[in-house]
Tab-separated table of C-alpha atoms in Angstrom:
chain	number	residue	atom	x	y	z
A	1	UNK	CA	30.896	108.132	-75.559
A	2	UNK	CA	34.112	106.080	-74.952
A	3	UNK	CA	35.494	107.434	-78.217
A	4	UNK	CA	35.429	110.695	-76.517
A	5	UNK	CA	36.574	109.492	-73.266
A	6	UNK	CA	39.751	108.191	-75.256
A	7	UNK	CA	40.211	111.363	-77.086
A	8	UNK	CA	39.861	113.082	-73.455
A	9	UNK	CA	42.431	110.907	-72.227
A	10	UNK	CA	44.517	111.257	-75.085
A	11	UNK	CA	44.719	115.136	-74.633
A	12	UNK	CA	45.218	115.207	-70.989
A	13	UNK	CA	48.237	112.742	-71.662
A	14	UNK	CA	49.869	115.157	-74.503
A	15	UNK	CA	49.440	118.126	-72.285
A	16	UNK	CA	50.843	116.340	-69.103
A	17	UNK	CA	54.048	114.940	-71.091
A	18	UNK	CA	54.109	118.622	-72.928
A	19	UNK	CA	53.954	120.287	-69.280
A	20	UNK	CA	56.732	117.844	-67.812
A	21	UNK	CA	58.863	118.192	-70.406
A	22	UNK	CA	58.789	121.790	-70.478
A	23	UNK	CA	59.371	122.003	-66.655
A	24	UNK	CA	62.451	119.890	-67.776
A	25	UNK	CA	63.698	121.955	-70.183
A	26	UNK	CA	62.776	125.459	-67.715
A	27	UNK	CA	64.570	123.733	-65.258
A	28	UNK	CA	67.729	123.225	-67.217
A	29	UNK	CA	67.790	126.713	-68.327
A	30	UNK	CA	67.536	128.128	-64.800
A	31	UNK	CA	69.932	125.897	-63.890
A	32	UNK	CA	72.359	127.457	-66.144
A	33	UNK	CA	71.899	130.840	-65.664
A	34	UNK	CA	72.566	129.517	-62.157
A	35	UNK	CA	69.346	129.993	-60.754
A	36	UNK	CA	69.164	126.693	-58.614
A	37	UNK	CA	72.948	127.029	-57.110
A	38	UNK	CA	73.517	130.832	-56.677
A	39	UNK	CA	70.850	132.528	-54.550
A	40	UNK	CA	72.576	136.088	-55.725
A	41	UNK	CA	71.555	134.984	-59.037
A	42	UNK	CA	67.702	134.116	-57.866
A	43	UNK	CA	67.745	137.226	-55.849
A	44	UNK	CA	68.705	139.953	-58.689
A	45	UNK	CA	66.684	138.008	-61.157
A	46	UNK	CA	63.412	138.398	-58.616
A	47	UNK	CA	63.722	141.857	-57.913
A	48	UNK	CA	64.416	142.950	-61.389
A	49	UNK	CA	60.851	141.565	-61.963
A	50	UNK	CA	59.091	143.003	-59.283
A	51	UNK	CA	55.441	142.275	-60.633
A	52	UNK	CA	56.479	139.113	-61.472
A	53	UNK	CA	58.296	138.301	-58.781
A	54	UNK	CA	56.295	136.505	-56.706
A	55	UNK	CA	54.937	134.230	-59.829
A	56	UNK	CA	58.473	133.539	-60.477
A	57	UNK	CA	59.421	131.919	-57.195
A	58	UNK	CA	56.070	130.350	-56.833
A	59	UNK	CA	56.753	129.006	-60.460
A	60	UNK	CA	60.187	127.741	-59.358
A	61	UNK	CA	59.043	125.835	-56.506
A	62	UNK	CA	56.370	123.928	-58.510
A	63	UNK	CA	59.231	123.220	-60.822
A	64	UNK	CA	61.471	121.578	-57.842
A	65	UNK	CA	58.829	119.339	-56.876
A	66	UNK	CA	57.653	118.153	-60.201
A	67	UNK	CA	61.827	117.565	-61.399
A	68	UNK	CA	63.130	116.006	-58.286
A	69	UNK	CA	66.167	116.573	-59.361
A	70	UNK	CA	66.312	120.115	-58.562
A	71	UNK	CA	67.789	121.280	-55.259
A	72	UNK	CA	65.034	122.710	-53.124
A	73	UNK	CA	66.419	123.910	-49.811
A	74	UNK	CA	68.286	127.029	-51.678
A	75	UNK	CA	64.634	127.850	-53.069
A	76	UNK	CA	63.334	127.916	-49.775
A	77	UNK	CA	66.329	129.726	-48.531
A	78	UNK	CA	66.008	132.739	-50.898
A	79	UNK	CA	62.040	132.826	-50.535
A	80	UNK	CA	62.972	134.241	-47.026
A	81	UNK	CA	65.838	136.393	-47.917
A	82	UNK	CA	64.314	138.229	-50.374
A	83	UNK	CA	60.782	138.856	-49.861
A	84	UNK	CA	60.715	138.118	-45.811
A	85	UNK	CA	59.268	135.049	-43.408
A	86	UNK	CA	55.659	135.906	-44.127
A	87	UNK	CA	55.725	136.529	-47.796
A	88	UNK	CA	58.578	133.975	-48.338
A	89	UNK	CA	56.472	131.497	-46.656
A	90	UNK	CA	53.345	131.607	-48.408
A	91	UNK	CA	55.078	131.659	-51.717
A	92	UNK	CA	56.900	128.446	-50.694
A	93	UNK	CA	53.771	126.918	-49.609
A	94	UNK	CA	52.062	127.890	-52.327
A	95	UNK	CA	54.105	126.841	-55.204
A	96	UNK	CA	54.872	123.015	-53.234
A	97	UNK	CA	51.524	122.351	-52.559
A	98	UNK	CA	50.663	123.089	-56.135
A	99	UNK	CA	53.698	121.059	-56.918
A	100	UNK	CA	52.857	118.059	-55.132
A	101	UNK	CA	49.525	117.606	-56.403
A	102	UNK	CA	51.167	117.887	-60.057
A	103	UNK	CA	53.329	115.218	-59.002
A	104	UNK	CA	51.037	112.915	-57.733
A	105	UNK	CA	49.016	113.388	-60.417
A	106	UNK	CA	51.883	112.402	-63.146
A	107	UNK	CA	52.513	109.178	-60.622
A	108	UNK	CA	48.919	107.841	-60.948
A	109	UNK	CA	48.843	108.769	-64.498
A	110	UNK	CA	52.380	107.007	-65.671
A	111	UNK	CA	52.528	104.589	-62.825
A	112	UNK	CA	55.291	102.353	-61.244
A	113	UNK	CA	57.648	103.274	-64.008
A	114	UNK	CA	57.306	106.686	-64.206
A	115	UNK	CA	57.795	106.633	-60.294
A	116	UNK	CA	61.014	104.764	-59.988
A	117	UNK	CA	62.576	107.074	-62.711
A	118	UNK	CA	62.874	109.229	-59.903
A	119	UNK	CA	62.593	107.175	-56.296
A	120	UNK	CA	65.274	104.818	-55.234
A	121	UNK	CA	64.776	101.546	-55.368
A	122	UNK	CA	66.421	101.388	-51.532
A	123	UNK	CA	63.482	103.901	-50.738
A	124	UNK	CA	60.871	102.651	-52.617
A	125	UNK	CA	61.548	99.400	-50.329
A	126	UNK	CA	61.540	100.778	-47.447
A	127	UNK	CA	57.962	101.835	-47.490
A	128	UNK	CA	56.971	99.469	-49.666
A	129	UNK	CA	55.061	97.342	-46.568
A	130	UNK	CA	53.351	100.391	-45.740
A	131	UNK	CA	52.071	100.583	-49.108
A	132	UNK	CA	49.818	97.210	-48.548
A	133	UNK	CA	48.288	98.529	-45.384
A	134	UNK	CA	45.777	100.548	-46.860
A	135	UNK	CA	44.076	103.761	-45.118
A	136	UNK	CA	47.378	103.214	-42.273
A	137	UNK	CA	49.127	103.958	-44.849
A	138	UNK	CA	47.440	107.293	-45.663
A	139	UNK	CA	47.872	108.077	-42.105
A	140	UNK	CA	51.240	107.483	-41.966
A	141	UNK	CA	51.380	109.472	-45.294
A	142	UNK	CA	49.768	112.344	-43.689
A	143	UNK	CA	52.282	112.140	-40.182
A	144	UNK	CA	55.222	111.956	-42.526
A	145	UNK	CA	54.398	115.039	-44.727
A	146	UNK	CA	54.624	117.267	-41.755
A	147	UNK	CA	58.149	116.034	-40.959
A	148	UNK	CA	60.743	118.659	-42.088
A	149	UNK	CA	63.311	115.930	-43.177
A	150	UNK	CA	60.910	112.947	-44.460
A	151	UNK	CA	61.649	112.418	-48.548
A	152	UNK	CA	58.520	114.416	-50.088
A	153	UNK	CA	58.791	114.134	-53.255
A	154	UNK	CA	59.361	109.917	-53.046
A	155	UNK	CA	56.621	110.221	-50.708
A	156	UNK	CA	53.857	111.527	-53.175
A	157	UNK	CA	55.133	109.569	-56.032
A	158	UNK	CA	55.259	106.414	-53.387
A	159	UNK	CA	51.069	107.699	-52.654
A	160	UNK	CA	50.103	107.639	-55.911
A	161	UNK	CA	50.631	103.819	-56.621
A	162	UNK	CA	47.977	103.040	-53.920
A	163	UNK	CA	44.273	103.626	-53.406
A	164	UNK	CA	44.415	107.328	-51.784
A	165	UNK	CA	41.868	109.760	-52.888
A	166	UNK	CA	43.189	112.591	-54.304
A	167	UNK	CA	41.142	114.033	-51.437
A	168	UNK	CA	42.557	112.649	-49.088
A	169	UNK	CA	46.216	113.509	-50.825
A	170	UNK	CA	45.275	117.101	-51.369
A	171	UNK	CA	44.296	117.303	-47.262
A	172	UNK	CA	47.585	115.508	-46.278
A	173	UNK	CA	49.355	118.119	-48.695
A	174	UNK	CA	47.831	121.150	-47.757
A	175	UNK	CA	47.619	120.558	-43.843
A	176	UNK	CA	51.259	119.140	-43.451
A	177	UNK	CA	52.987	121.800	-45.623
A	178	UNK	CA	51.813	124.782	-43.443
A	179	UNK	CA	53.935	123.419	-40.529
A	180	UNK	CA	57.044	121.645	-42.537
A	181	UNK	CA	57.570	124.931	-44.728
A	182	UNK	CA	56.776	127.093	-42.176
A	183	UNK	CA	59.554	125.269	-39.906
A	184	UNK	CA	61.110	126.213	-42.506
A	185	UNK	CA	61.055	129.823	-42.655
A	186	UNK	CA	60.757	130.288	-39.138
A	187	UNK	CA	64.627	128.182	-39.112
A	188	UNK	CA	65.834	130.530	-41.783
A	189	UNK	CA	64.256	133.508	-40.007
A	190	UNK	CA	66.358	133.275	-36.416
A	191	UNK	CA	69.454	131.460	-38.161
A	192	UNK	CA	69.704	135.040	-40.262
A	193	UNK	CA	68.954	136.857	-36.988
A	194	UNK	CA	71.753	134.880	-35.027
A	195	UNK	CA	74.139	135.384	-38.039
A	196	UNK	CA	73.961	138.958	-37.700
A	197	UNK	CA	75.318	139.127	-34.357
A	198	UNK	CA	78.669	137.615	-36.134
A	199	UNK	CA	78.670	139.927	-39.236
């Protein structure tokens, strides 16, 4: 039984660095093809793949969460423009919550190491006495997520290096992104409306 429980391990391990890696290298190539910086680019690459389309972006946003690195406001951005608020909304939501729980999946798996490859130290810090408060901290986890301009991404790997459930994680996610990314859209939404009155 534990030999198989270590040859389980072993195999989620390989696929996780396999499926992180990959992400990497994805989001390299999209970044040169100017994907990430160029929503002209995003847009005629979308709706030249109309079936795929929708997979795409949702792909794309998974891929910003899980590579920090990669910008994610022009993501959002382009979500709206090109297939509306409602649709460009839900495939936002849809591909950070998936994200997220990717992420803090990696973060329990690879731990404190893994985690400050991407989170400041500064950052890491600063919540750092939240950390040892236990279930406050969850709540404060789950207050934070809904804020538009709180770090995410720091904020899940932060998560996984305490004792939150993934149930309680996957509430906090799925709860708090319907309001921050649909601020979101709803922002993009009248600031394209307003714009038009200049144009």
């Amino acid at each position: 039984m534990l030999k198989s429980e270590q040859t389980r391990q072993r195999i989620v391990n390989i696929v996780t660095v396999v499926a992180f890696l990959s992400s990497f290298a994805l989001a390299f190539y999209l970044y040169k093809l100017g994907i990430f910086n160029d929503d002209n680019v995003l847009k005629s690459t979308v709706e030249a793949h109309p079936v795929f389309g929708p997979l795409l972006m949702i792909g794309l946003q998974i891929i910003q969460v899980v590579v920090p690195v990669v910008p994610a406001g022009i993501l959002c951005a382009s979500a709206v423009l090109i297939f509306g608020p409602i649709w460009g909304f839900i495939y936002n939501y849809i591909g950070i919550v998936l994200g997220s729980l990717i992420l803090f999946h990696m973060g329990r798996q690879y731990g404190k190491p893994f985690v400050m490859t991407f989170v400041p130290e500064k950052t890491y810090n600063k919540y750092l006495s939240k950390v040892d408060k236990g279930k406050k901290f969850d709540w404060f986890f789950f207050w934070m997520i809904f804020a538009p301009v709180a770090p995410d991404d720091a904020l899940v790997l932060i998560a996984s290096q305490t004792r939150m459930t993934y149930k309680f994680f996957t509430f906090s996610i799925v709860i708090g992104k319907i309001f921050g990314v649909g601020l979101y859209s709803v922002a993009w939404t009248f600031g394209l409306e307003w714009l038009k009155k200049f144009l």
